[in-house]
Structure formats: structure tokens, C-alpha cells
Amino acid sequence: MFRFSILRIEPKPPVFKNPNDPWAIIEPVLAKGREYIESKPFEEWKIKSDDGLKLWARFMPAYKENGEVSKKVVLMMHGYHSFNNNDFAVSSRYVHEAGYSILLPNQRAHNKSEGKYICFGIKERYDCLKWIQKIISELGDDCEIILMGVSMGCATVTMTLGLDLPPQVKGCVSDCGYTSPREQFAHNLKHDYHLPTFPLLYTQKFYCKHIAGFDIDGCNTVDVLKKNRLPVLFIHGGSDSFVPTDFSRRNYEACAGKKELLIIDEAPHAQSFPLAPEKCWEHLSKFLHDNFSE
């Protein structure tokens, strides 16, 4: 269980044996979005994590009418065993064409970023804070930042809200995130493998702490959101069986700041934007407009 869930695994192109598979239907939409990202000029940004890992990101500048780079930046954190130009294949085009710059990091232990262990947001939240600081150092103190994450990336940005954030961070978009690594592991054990949490969850906690260096109980998004004062847009697929929709409902209910919950009934995990792009963009564009300055 530890090897499967925590160790770095390089993503492979999807193979669909059944053309009616919902993921097979979505894949052409994602492929088109990935082509858009790859076609745009970008800068390669790098940082070093607190524990010494070299992390990589793609910065896609948007330009204002006067030719200056937009300092309104959406920082997009991808999900588990995924990559930056896949989870935001659809949403990034809407955001970029609306005039917002985008930073697409590779999370630790994914793609071009270093790391052996995936930490489910516990360590990644500090990486996210480093990326925030990188944006400010590159674009200046007058920049503005919205955090956005999908799946594990959602947990990453939501947990980041519990850190001491600079005033440049204006809000957060949390798409299909869980409440804690513990609850997500427990759900997957029961739902996907029909296995009990005892003793597996306890051995998992031991290995994560003593080998990967993080505690699966080290952060809980519900507790973070109870103290949060930044606006948050929650998005979740109503047909999500991998990360239950109820996790976002609980996060939404706990959030002390201004909040909105959007459920896309037909969407499986992490596919709300590909399946309902116009509806998602209607809510996301309003959120960005309301929380970025004029």
C-alpha cells in the first residue's frame, strides 16, 4: 500500500479499450487543451523546497493591451499522479484568454520536479508557499494571486490557506479535494479494495512518518478552513467516487470566509471543467473578477 500510494510513479498516456468509457470520451477534450498550453510561450521557473528538492514550473504570461505582463496570476496545482498541463487542460485556456497569467508547477515527485515521496499536501503546502513567494519576487509586490488546485492539488492549496500568507494572495479555488490524507486513504481502502482500515491505515501512518517523513494526520482542511478568511470557490463532481463529493461539502460548511459551492452532477473525479466548461467558467470568471482588483 505504501509503495503504491506514496512512491513516485511516472504517468503514462491513457489507453482505453472501451470507446464508451467516460474517460475515453473526455480524453480528446483534454488533448486539445494540452495542445493549447504547449503552443503558448512560457518561462521555466525553478525553486528549491525547504527540504532541498528542485521544483519546476511553467509560467504562462498573459499580456495587457499595453504589452505589459499581467500581474494577476492564477497558481494551479495539479493532482495525484498527474501533471500540470492535464488537470488544467480546459480551465487554463479560459483563464489565460481572459487575461490572467498562469503558473503551472509540477508538484514534488511528479514529472520534472524532484522527489521520491508524494505527501498528499502535507509537505506540498510549503512548496505552494514557495511558489507564491517566487511569483512575488518575479512580478513585484503589486502582483495578485489566486490559488487553484485539483484533487491532491486542491488539498495542497487548501492546506496552504493555514500558513502565514502574504497579502498578495486573494482567494482560492478548491476543485474536488479531500479533507485529510487519513480520510482519503480510509475511503480508498474501503471503496476500491474492500479492505479494513485496521491495521492497514496504522501501518501506512508508520511508514509515511518514518520513511517519507510526513504524518498523515499532519493537516486537516476542515480545521484550516474554520480559521480561513479568504474567499473560496469549491467545485466537485457529483459522480465522484474516488474523492467523495461529501468531502467538499464538509470543507464548504467549515469555511469561515466568503464561499461558494458548485456541484457538477454528471462529473466523475476531476472532470467538472471538461464536462461542463461553460458552467464552471461562469462561476470561476466571476470569482476571479470579484477577488482580483480592477
XYZ file of C-alpha atoms in Angstrom:
294
model
C 0.000 0.000 0.000
C 2.825 2.403 0.872
C 4.697 1.671 -2.366
C 1.578 2.059 -4.500
C 0.265 5.257 -2.942
C 3.361 7.181 -1.834
C 6.226 6.356 -4.175
C 6.806 8.414 -7.311
C 5.251 6.900 -10.447
C 5.798 8.392 -13.885
C 2.427 8.960 -15.634
C 1.763 7.042 -18.835
C -0.509 8.003 -21.755
C -4.019 6.624 -21.151
C -5.142 3.540 -23.047
C -8.886 2.952 -23.436
C -10.154 -0.472 -24.501
C -13.789 0.639 -24.390
C -14.623 3.681 -26.582
C -17.696 4.316 -24.423
C -15.600 4.686 -21.298
C -16.375 8.173 -19.865
C -12.646 8.873 -19.644
C -12.230 7.942 -23.312
C -14.871 10.499 -24.212
C -13.142 13.188 -22.141
C -9.609 12.474 -23.413
C -9.951 14.314 -26.794
C -11.096 17.413 -24.888
C -8.064 17.177 -22.620
C -5.747 16.576 -25.580
C -6.988 19.754 -27.256
C -6.403 21.696 -24.056
C -2.894 20.299 -23.680
C -2.136 21.424 -27.234
C -3.202 24.955 -26.310
C -0.857 25.025 -23.311
C 2.050 23.602 -25.285
C 1.520 26.150 -28.072
C 1.913 29.197 -25.815
C 5.201 30.888 -24.949
C 6.308 30.171 -21.408
C 9.106 30.743 -18.953
C 10.709 27.916 -16.999
C 10.679 28.758 -13.300
C 12.537 26.788 -10.628
C 12.624 26.862 -6.848
C 14.150 24.738 -4.094
C 11.854 23.282 -1.446
C 12.501 23.598 2.273
C 13.905 20.059 2.241
C 16.185 20.674 -0.738
C 14.193 19.405 -3.739
C 14.456 21.200 -7.076
C 10.919 22.004 -8.236
C 9.885 23.115 -11.732
C 7.011 25.173 -13.116
C 5.702 26.588 -16.394
C 4.860 30.296 -16.241
C 2.443 31.372 -18.988
C 2.301 35.162 -19.092
C -0.807 36.939 -20.290
C -0.354 40.383 -21.774
C -2.320 43.567 -21.305
C -3.174 45.892 -24.190
C -0.065 47.980 -23.490
C 2.117 44.876 -23.844
C 2.895 44.517 -20.153
C 2.653 41.126 -18.438
C -0.493 40.752 -16.361
C 0.383 40.620 -12.680
C -2.886 38.889 -11.872
C -1.724 35.270 -11.560
C -3.626 32.026 -11.059
C -1.350 29.463 -9.376
C -2.584 25.999 -10.440
C -1.551 22.882 -8.502
C -2.227 19.542 -10.218
C -3.359 16.295 -8.634
C -2.021 12.905 -7.640
C -0.041 11.001 -10.300
C -0.987 13.676 -12.832
C 0.791 16.615 -14.418
C 0.280 20.339 -14.755
C -0.956 20.558 -18.345
C -3.507 17.770 -17.897
C -5.590 18.700 -14.855
C -5.922 22.267 -16.151
C -6.097 21.402 -19.843
C -9.529 23.010 -20.182
C -9.651 25.625 -17.425
C -6.235 27.139 -18.206
C -7.339 28.244 -21.670
C -10.354 30.093 -20.276
C -8.229 31.720 -17.575
C -5.376 32.650 -19.917
C -7.596 34.070 -22.665
C -9.379 36.173 -20.046
C -6.087 37.992 -19.478
C -4.702 36.266 -16.380
C -1.164 34.916 -16.176
C -0.802 31.301 -15.048
C 1.800 29.402 -13.062
C 1.658 25.627 -13.538
C 4.049 23.885 -11.132
C 4.954 20.220 -11.182
C 4.339 19.026 -7.648
C 7.170 17.230 -5.835
C 7.724 13.646 -7.007
C 5.980 14.438 -10.298
C 7.434 14.965 -13.770
C 10.331 17.470 -13.853
C 10.252 18.172 -10.118
C 12.455 16.151 -7.813
C 11.263 13.929 -5.008
C 10.672 10.286 -4.224
C 7.614 10.511 -1.987
C 4.169 12.031 -2.574
C 2.981 13.645 0.653
C -0.707 14.362 -0.109
C -0.447 18.079 0.615
C 1.319 17.829 3.981
C 4.705 18.897 2.584
C 3.350 20.259 -0.707
C 1.629 23.161 1.079
C 5.067 24.567 1.910
C 6.092 24.124 -1.733
C 2.989 26.114 -2.699
C 4.038 28.897 -0.338
C 7.464 28.906 -2.017
C 5.775 29.316 -5.415
C 3.752 32.220 -4.045
C 6.963 33.874 -2.899
C 8.517 33.174 -6.305
C 5.652 34.945 -8.096
C 6.067 37.991 -5.868
C 9.838 38.074 -6.369
C 9.462 37.840 -10.164
C 6.494 40.160 -10.709
C 6.742 42.567 -7.769
C 4.806 43.392 -4.633
C 1.891 44.744 -6.664
C 1.011 41.322 -8.104
C -2.144 39.458 -7.083
C -2.525 35.696 -6.742
C -5.437 33.259 -6.729
C -4.650 29.677 -5.688
C -6.338 26.867 -7.630
C -5.979 23.123 -7.174
C -7.494 19.883 -8.435
C -7.722 16.699 -6.321
C -4.492 16.389 -4.311
C -3.598 19.822 -5.678
C -6.852 21.043 -4.170
C -5.801 19.682 -0.782
C -2.415 21.356 -1.288
C -3.820 24.846 -1.900
C -6.497 24.472 0.771
C -3.906 23.422 3.356
C -1.775 26.373 2.228
C -4.528 28.667 3.492
C -3.478 27.657 7.008
C 0.014 29.128 6.562
C 1.107 32.731 7.044
C 0.245 34.036 3.585
C 1.308 37.368 2.092
C -1.434 39.904 1.244
C -0.964 39.255 -2.475
C -2.989 36.016 -2.113
C -6.616 36.987 -2.749
C -8.542 33.705 -2.764
C -8.632 30.007 -3.508
C -10.420 27.669 -5.941
C -10.699 24.145 -4.491
C -11.723 21.516 -7.041
C -12.601 18.002 -5.765
C -10.348 17.903 -2.734
C -10.325 15.612 0.275
C -10.303 16.601 3.941
C -7.133 14.766 5.033
C -4.792 12.031 3.797
C -6.132 9.744 6.537
C -9.738 10.048 5.406
C -8.795 9.663 1.760
C -6.758 6.509 2.453
C -9.616 5.107 4.548
C -12.121 5.765 1.764
C -9.949 4.133 -0.905
C -9.268 1.085 1.259
C -12.973 0.504 1.785
C -14.400 1.626 -1.564
C -11.726 0.499 -4.029
C -10.168 -2.521 -2.313
C -12.848 -3.657 0.199
C -10.220 -3.751 2.938
C -10.499 -2.713 6.600
C -8.684 0.332 7.918
C -7.188 -1.714 10.749
C -4.343 -2.500 10.687
C -3.503 -1.139 7.216
C -4.129 2.537 7.973
C -1.907 2.338 11.031
C 0.968 0.662 9.210
C 0.544 3.260 6.449
C 0.863 6.037 9.013
C 4.016 4.397 10.417
C 5.697 4.075 7.007
C 4.711 7.589 5.919
C 6.138 9.092 9.086
C 9.359 7.076 9.335
C 10.223 6.650 5.645
C 8.564 9.502 3.732
C 8.863 11.981 6.596
C 5.276 13.181 6.934
C 2.314 12.489 9.193
C -0.992 11.579 7.511
C -2.651 13.449 10.394
C -0.369 16.453 9.956
C -3.079 18.694 8.480
C -6.843 18.634 8.031
C -8.535 21.005 5.585
C -11.659 21.240 7.742
C -9.611 22.652 10.629
C -7.746 25.007 8.271
C -10.945 26.342 6.741
C -12.524 27.034 10.132
C -9.886 29.758 10.560
C -9.730 30.884 6.933
C -10.860 34.394 5.986
C -10.095 34.356 2.251
C -12.884 33.687 -0.277
C -13.065 30.109 -1.580
C -14.863 28.628 -4.592
C -15.467 24.908 -4.069
C -16.084 22.712 -7.145
C -16.802 18.990 -7.137
C -18.221 16.333 -9.419
C -21.486 14.859 -8.212
C -20.475 11.457 -9.613
C -17.042 11.400 -7.976
C -16.389 8.036 -6.327
C -12.618 8.467 -5.923
C -12.834 11.561 -3.687
C -16.411 11.653 -2.362
C -18.397 14.791 -3.089
C -19.219 14.953 0.607
C -15.599 15.914 1.331
C -16.109 19.241 -0.483
C -19.454 19.741 1.234
C -17.748 19.357 4.604
C -14.973 21.734 3.577
C -17.558 24.236 2.373
C -19.538 24.049 5.607
C -16.373 24.535 7.674
C -15.084 27.534 5.688
C -15.304 30.749 7.693
C -14.609 33.042 4.749
C -16.810 34.042 1.835
C -17.630 30.835 -0.022
C -19.471 29.186 -2.883
C -20.089 25.512 -3.701
C -20.586 24.322 -7.294
C -21.554 20.671 -7.874
C -21.446 19.307 -11.439
C -23.787 16.356 -11.092
C -22.569 14.296 -14.051
C -18.836 14.738 -13.454
C -16.560 11.965 -12.161
C -13.358 12.790 -10.310
C -11.501 15.901 -11.505
C -13.607 16.269 -14.651
C -16.050 19.061 -13.815
C -14.410 21.573 -16.160
C -14.027 19.205 -19.155
C -17.674 18.091 -18.900
C -19.278 21.448 -18.075
C -16.784 24.127 -19.174
C -19.240 26.969 -19.689
C -20.971 26.474 -16.346
C -17.658 26.145 -14.495
C -16.217 29.180 -16.251
C -19.307 31.229 -15.406
C -18.604 30.692 -11.711
C -14.811 30.829 -11.957
C -14.737 34.010 -14.048
C -16.992 35.770 -11.552
C -14.808 34.573 -8.688
C -11.656 35.900 -10.379
C -13.334 39.200 -11.294
C -14.643 39.695 -7.766
C -11.364 38.958 -6.000
C -8.769 40.484 -8.302
C -8.617 44.281 -8.244
C -9.862 46.243 -11.249
